[in-house]
Amino acid sequence: MSESRYTVLVVEDDPAVRNLVSTALESRGYRHATAATGKAAIATAATTSPDIMLLDLGLPDIDGVEVIKRIRTWSTMPIIVLSARAEDADKIEALDAGADDYLSKPFSVGELLARLRTTERHLGYMADDSAPQQSVFTNGGLSIDYAAGTVSLDGTELHLTPMEYRLLCLLAHNIDRVLTHQFILHEVWGTSQDGDLASLRVFMGTLRKKIEANPSRPRYIQTHVGVGYRMVRVDR
Ligand code: CA
């Protein structure tokens, strides 16, 4: 197995989970460091500049969400949150604080490695940011021409409402990232009232009818039940 070019910082106070993750990373050739507290996580992140952080939310000293907020003041490194099912509200708070993705405990090694691969692809695109700004976004058969404000699917132009267009652009801009309902409402509608969740679902439904061949089995936009949505990379 060839060595990954990415270094992962694993932040977890439970030694059993930490060892499981370490072993999985070693088997795939990832360089990695570990930290068992929030303070150690911040210090290690600052001194060793890892590429990706895996962060348990329930830490003995500083809350995981607080760790994200502090790291986000100086770093855009992808952060994948590890959280127990019972911590759903924390997971959403973590995504809104700047986490990129999450894994619900208990998770399998396969799920962990899949999330890391998604994150690495995202890192690849972030590295491309130094290139001149692309005015056309493409993903599978979907194409957005930002300059013209048009969207096409498999070469056929789609007629989106302004709200559907903004929703699609937001998801495209954050491809491979889970966006919470709250984040989307804030970015697209400028509000975070819970009551607007119903309208978000309506707009997502009409958008999917236009961009998905089978809206009940969407390829481009995944639903994360109780959390939000994510645009995923689609092969042609
Ligand atoms: Ca914990």
Tab-separated table of C-alpha atoms and ligand atoms in Angstrom:
chain	number	residue	atom	x	y	z
A	1	MET	CA	0.000	0.000	0.000
A	2	SER	CA	1.518	3.315	-1.033
A	3	GLU	CA	1.826	6.096	1.512
A	4	SER	CA	-0.843	8.804	1.486
A	5	ARG	CA	0.440	12.332	1.015
A	6	TYR	CA	-1.902	13.537	3.727
A	7	THR	CA	-1.332	13.693	7.479
A	8	VAL	CA	-4.313	13.111	9.753
A	9	LEU	CA	-4.683	14.348	13.323
A	10	VAL	CA	-6.923	12.030	15.373
A	11	VAL	CA	-8.536	13.708	18.387
A	12	GLU	CA	-10.315	11.213	20.617
A	13	ASP	CA	-10.242	10.640	24.380
A	14	ASP	CA	-11.507	7.043	24.207
A	15	PRO	CA	-8.362	4.871	23.804
A	16	ALA	CA	-10.296	2.030	22.136
A	17	VAL	CA	-11.663	4.289	19.357
A	18	ARG	CA	-8.321	6.080	19.045
A	19	ASN	CA	-6.494	2.774	18.552
A	20	LEU	CA	-9.069	1.544	16.043
A	21	VAL	CA	-8.678	4.703	13.973
A	22	SER	CA	-4.869	4.677	14.279
A	23	THR	CA	-4.684	1.078	13.105
A	24	ALA	CA	-6.977	1.795	10.145
A	25	LEU	CA	-4.906	4.829	9.129
A	26	GLU	CA	-1.623	2.919	9.450
A	27	SER	CA	-2.958	0.084	7.298
A	28	ARG	CA	-3.662	2.628	4.525
A	29	GLY	CA	-0.319	4.395	4.799
A	30	TYR	CA	-1.590	7.656	6.330
A	31	ARG	CA	0.841	9.540	8.503
A	32	HIS	CA	-1.005	10.553	11.623
A	33	ALA	CA	-0.757	12.066	15.080
A	34	THR	CA	-3.130	11.645	18.009
A	35	ALA	CA	-4.450	13.891	20.765
A	36	ALA	CA	-6.705	12.947	23.701
A	37	THR	CA	-7.857	16.415	24.771
A	38	GLY	CA	-9.070	19.617	23.111
A	39	LYS	CA	-6.048	21.577	24.321
A	40	ALA	CA	-3.643	18.965	22.954
A	41	ALA	CA	-5.584	18.984	19.668
A	42	ILE	CA	-5.226	22.755	19.224
A	43	ALA	CA	-1.546	22.668	20.189
A	44	THR	CA	-0.770	19.751	17.837
A	45	ALA	CA	-2.735	21.316	14.983
A	46	ALA	CA	-0.817	24.566	15.416
A	47	THR	CA	2.633	22.974	15.600
A	48	THR	CA	2.376	20.106	13.080
A	49	SER	CA	-0.098	21.532	10.501
A	50	PRO	CA	-1.950	18.278	9.692
A	51	ASP	CA	-3.989	18.126	6.464
A	52	ILE	CA	-7.140	16.603	7.948
A	53	MET	CA	-8.524	16.432	11.493
A	54	LEU	CA	-10.762	13.677	12.856
A	55	LEU	CA	-12.398	15.188	15.918
A	56	ASP	CA	-14.440	13.556	18.683
A	57	LEU	CA	-16.974	16.076	20.008
A	58	GLY	CA	-17.112	14.829	23.603
A	59	LEU	CA	-13.680	15.698	24.987
A	60	PRO	CA	-12.720	15.922	28.680
A	61	ASP	CA	-11.529	19.538	28.688
A	62	ILE	CA	-12.746	21.780	25.838
A	63	ASP	CA	-15.929	20.949	23.935
A	64	GLY	CA	-15.253	19.718	20.386
A	65	VAL	CA	-17.375	22.519	18.867
A	66	GLU	CA	-15.193	25.051	20.683
A	67	VAL	CA	-12.088	23.329	19.285
A	68	ILE	CA	-13.503	23.809	15.754
A	69	LYS	CA	-14.255	27.496	16.362
A	70	ARG	CA	-10.719	28.146	17.631
A	71	ILE	CA	-9.054	26.248	14.788
A	72	ARG	CA	-11.222	28.036	12.225
A	73	THR	CA	-9.736	31.372	13.309
A	74	TRP	CA	-6.476	30.390	11.577
A	75	SER	CA	-6.990	27.195	9.561
A	76	THR	CA	-9.253	25.900	6.796
A	77	MET	CA	-8.068	22.295	7.204
A	78	PRO	CA	-10.931	19.826	6.692
A	79	ILE	CA	-12.405	18.635	9.992
A	80	ILE	CA	-14.424	15.417	10.177
A	81	VAL	CA	-16.425	15.142	13.367
A	82	LEU	CA	-16.886	11.828	15.192
A	83	SER	CA	-20.086	11.874	17.202
A	84	ALA	CA	-22.433	9.490	18.991
A	85	ARG	CA	-25.996	9.267	17.618
A	86	ALA	CA	-27.301	10.908	20.780
A	87	GLU	CA	-25.276	14.009	19.950
A	88	ASP	CA	-27.241	14.970	16.835
A	89	ALA	CA	-27.654	18.587	17.937
A	90	ASP	CA	-23.905	18.798	18.614
A	91	LYS	CA	-23.170	17.396	15.173
A	92	ILE	CA	-25.252	20.138	13.528
A	93	GLU	CA	-23.636	22.784	15.732
A	94	ALA	CA	-20.213	21.392	14.709
A	95	LEU	CA	-21.041	21.623	10.995
A	96	ASP	CA	-22.264	25.184	11.444
A	97	ALA	CA	-19.052	26.019	13.337
A	98	GLY	CA	-17.031	24.945	10.281
A	99	ALA	CA	-16.690	21.143	10.365
A	100	ASP	CA	-16.725	19.628	6.872
A	101	ASP	CA	-18.241	16.231	7.482
A	102	TYR	CA	-19.221	13.787	10.207
A	103	LEU	CA	-19.147	10.106	11.086
A	104	SER	CA	-21.733	8.756	13.517
A	105	LYS	CA	-20.451	6.308	16.132
A	106	PRO	CA	-20.225	3.420	15.921
A	107	PHE	CA	-18.654	3.587	12.441
A	108	SER	CA	-16.840	0.953	10.428
A	109	VAL	CA	-13.281	1.259	9.167
A	110	GLY	CA	-14.731	1.186	5.633
A	111	GLU	CA	-16.914	4.235	6.357
A	112	LEU	CA	-13.970	6.064	7.898
A	113	LEU	CA	-11.749	5.447	4.876
A	114	ALA	CA	-14.564	6.454	2.479
A	115	ARG	CA	-15.000	9.785	4.316
A	116	LEU	CA	-11.250	10.360	4.160
A	117	ARG	CA	-11.234	9.740	0.409
A	118	THR	CA	-14.084	12.250	-0.058
A	119	THR	CA	-12.161	14.771	2.032
A	120	GLU	CA	-8.978	14.211	0.032
A	121	ARG	CA	-10.862	14.928	-3.200
A	122	HIS	CA	-12.121	18.121	-1.604
A	123	LEU	CA	-8.525	19.035	-0.664
A	124	GLY	CA	-7.548	18.482	-4.296
A	125	TYR	CA	-10.138	21.029	-5.430
A	126	MET	CA	-9.100	23.501	-2.748
A	127	ALA	CA	-5.528	23.278	-4.060
A	128	ASP	CA	-6.875	24.282	-7.483
A	129	ASP	CA	-8.125	27.569	-6.025
A	130	SER	CA	-4.845	29.194	-7.040
A	131	ALA	CA	-5.829	28.605	-10.679
A	132	PRO	CA	-7.877	31.336	-12.398
A	133	GLN	CA	-11.493	31.285	-11.195
A	134	GLN	CA	-13.511	28.853	-13.251
A	135	SER	CA	-16.654	30.475	-14.554
A	136	VAL	CA	-18.194	27.113	-15.429
A	137	PHE	CA	-18.817	24.426	-12.824
A	138	THR	CA	-19.302	20.849	-14.014
A	139	ASN	CA	-20.223	17.700	-12.139
A	140	GLY	CA	-21.235	14.643	-14.167
A	141	GLY	CA	-23.782	15.903	-16.699
A	142	LEU	CA	-24.574	18.983	-14.634
A	143	SER	CA	-23.068	22.292	-15.646
A	144	ILE	CA	-23.433	25.790	-14.171
A	145	ASP	CA	-22.245	28.797	-16.154
A	146	TYR	CA	-21.871	31.429	-13.435
A	147	ALA	CA	-21.171	34.262	-15.846
A	148	ALA	CA	-24.298	33.556	-17.895
A	149	GLY	CA	-26.344	32.407	-14.893
A	150	THR	CA	-27.458	29.283	-16.738
A	151	VAL	CA	-27.633	25.622	-15.785
A	152	SER	CA	-27.665	22.641	-18.102
A	153	LEU	CA	-28.046	18.920	-17.654
A	154	ASP	CA	-26.562	16.578	-20.263
A	155	GLY	CA	-26.335	19.542	-22.630
A	156	THR	CA	-29.939	20.670	-22.231
A	157	GLU	CA	-30.532	24.025	-20.595
A	158	LEU	CA	-32.691	23.909	-17.454
A	159	HIS	CA	-35.069	26.617	-16.347
A	160	LEU	CA	-34.484	27.184	-12.649
A	161	THR	CA	-36.197	29.744	-10.470
A	162	PRO	CA	-33.833	32.258	-8.806
A	163	MET	CA	-34.197	30.402	-5.478
A	164	GLU	CA	-33.420	27.008	-7.044
A	165	TYR	CA	-30.417	28.549	-8.784
A	166	ARG	CA	-29.035	30.001	-5.554
A	167	LEU	CA	-29.587	26.721	-3.743
A	168	LEU	CA	-27.802	24.781	-6.492
A	169	CYS	CA	-24.872	27.231	-6.598
A	170	LEU	CA	-24.440	27.038	-2.822
A	171	LEU	CA	-24.321	23.228	-2.904
A	172	ALA	CA	-21.990	23.242	-5.929
A	173	HIS	CA	-19.651	25.728	-4.286
A	174	ASN	CA	-19.436	23.392	-1.277
A	175	ILE	CA	-19.250	20.131	-3.219
A	176	ASP	CA	-18.489	17.094	-1.011
A	177	ARG	CA	-19.371	19.063	2.129
A	178	VAL	CA	-22.428	18.455	4.264
A	179	LEU	CA	-24.359	21.723	4.614
A	180	THR	CA	-26.802	21.951	7.509
A	181	HIS	CA	-30.379	23.134	7.038
A	182	GLN	CA	-29.540	26.130	9.201
A	183	PHE	CA	-26.513	27.060	7.089
A	184	ILE	CA	-28.469	26.773	3.828
A	185	LEU	CA	-31.389	28.811	5.188
A	186	HIS	CA	-28.997	31.489	6.342
A	187	GLU	CA	-27.062	31.621	3.065
A	188	VAL	CA	-30.005	31.392	0.661
A	189	TRP	CA	-32.796	33.094	2.583
A	190	GLY	CA	-30.841	35.128	5.121
A	191	THR	CA	-32.741	33.511	7.944
A	192	SER	CA	-32.406	30.552	10.285
A	193	GLN	CA	-35.992	30.228	11.466
A	194	ASP	CA	-36.967	26.578	11.893
A	195	GLY	CA	-40.302	27.236	10.181
A	196	ASP	CA	-38.473	27.838	6.902
A	197	LEU	CA	-37.261	24.261	6.853
A	198	ALA	CA	-40.535	23.354	5.144
A	199	SER	CA	-39.845	25.807	2.307
A	200	LEU	CA	-36.285	24.506	1.966
A	201	ARG	CA	-37.699	20.982	1.468
A	202	VAL	CA	-40.127	22.313	-1.155
A	203	PHE	CA	-37.370	24.092	-3.106
A	204	MET	CA	-35.107	21.037	-2.832
A	205	GLY	CA	-37.962	18.912	-4.179
A	206	THR	CA	-38.538	21.143	-7.222
A	207	LEU	CA	-34.772	21.450	-7.852
A	208	ARG	CA	-34.376	17.672	-7.750
A	209	LYS	CA	-37.209	17.213	-10.240
A	210	LYS	CA	-35.156	19.302	-12.654
A	211	ILE	CA	-31.663	17.916	-12.085
A	212	GLU	CA	-32.224	14.301	-11.051
A	213	ALA	CA	-33.260	11.585	-13.513
A	214	ASN	CA	-34.983	9.871	-10.575
A	215	PRO	CA	-35.761	12.443	-7.849
A	216	SER	CA	-36.573	9.707	-5.306
A	217	ARG	CA	-33.070	8.251	-5.801
A	218	PRO	CA	-30.998	11.423	-6.224
A	219	ARG	CA	-27.453	11.187	-7.633
A	220	TYR	CA	-26.288	14.768	-7.289
A	221	ILE	CA	-27.697	15.917	-3.966
A	222	GLN	CA	-27.703	13.578	-0.966
A	223	THR	CA	-30.099	14.030	1.937
A	224	HIS	CA	-28.607	13.737	5.417
A	225	VAL	CA	-31.723	13.080	7.461
A	226	GLY	CA	-32.134	15.571	10.298
A	227	VAL	CA	-28.889	17.338	9.320
A	228	GLY	CA	-28.896	18.796	5.795
A	229	TYR	CA	-27.719	18.162	2.229
A	230	ARG	CA	-24.528	17.478	0.297
A	231	MET	CA	-23.693	17.638	-3.401
A	232	VAL	CA	-21.570	14.623	-4.287
A	233	ARG	CA	-19.150	14.154	-7.197
A	234	VAL	CA	-20.811	12.192	-9.986
A	235	ASP	CA	-18.953	10.344	-12.745
A	236	ARG	CA	-20.149	10.962	-16.252
B	1	CA	CA	-15.318	11.242	23.829
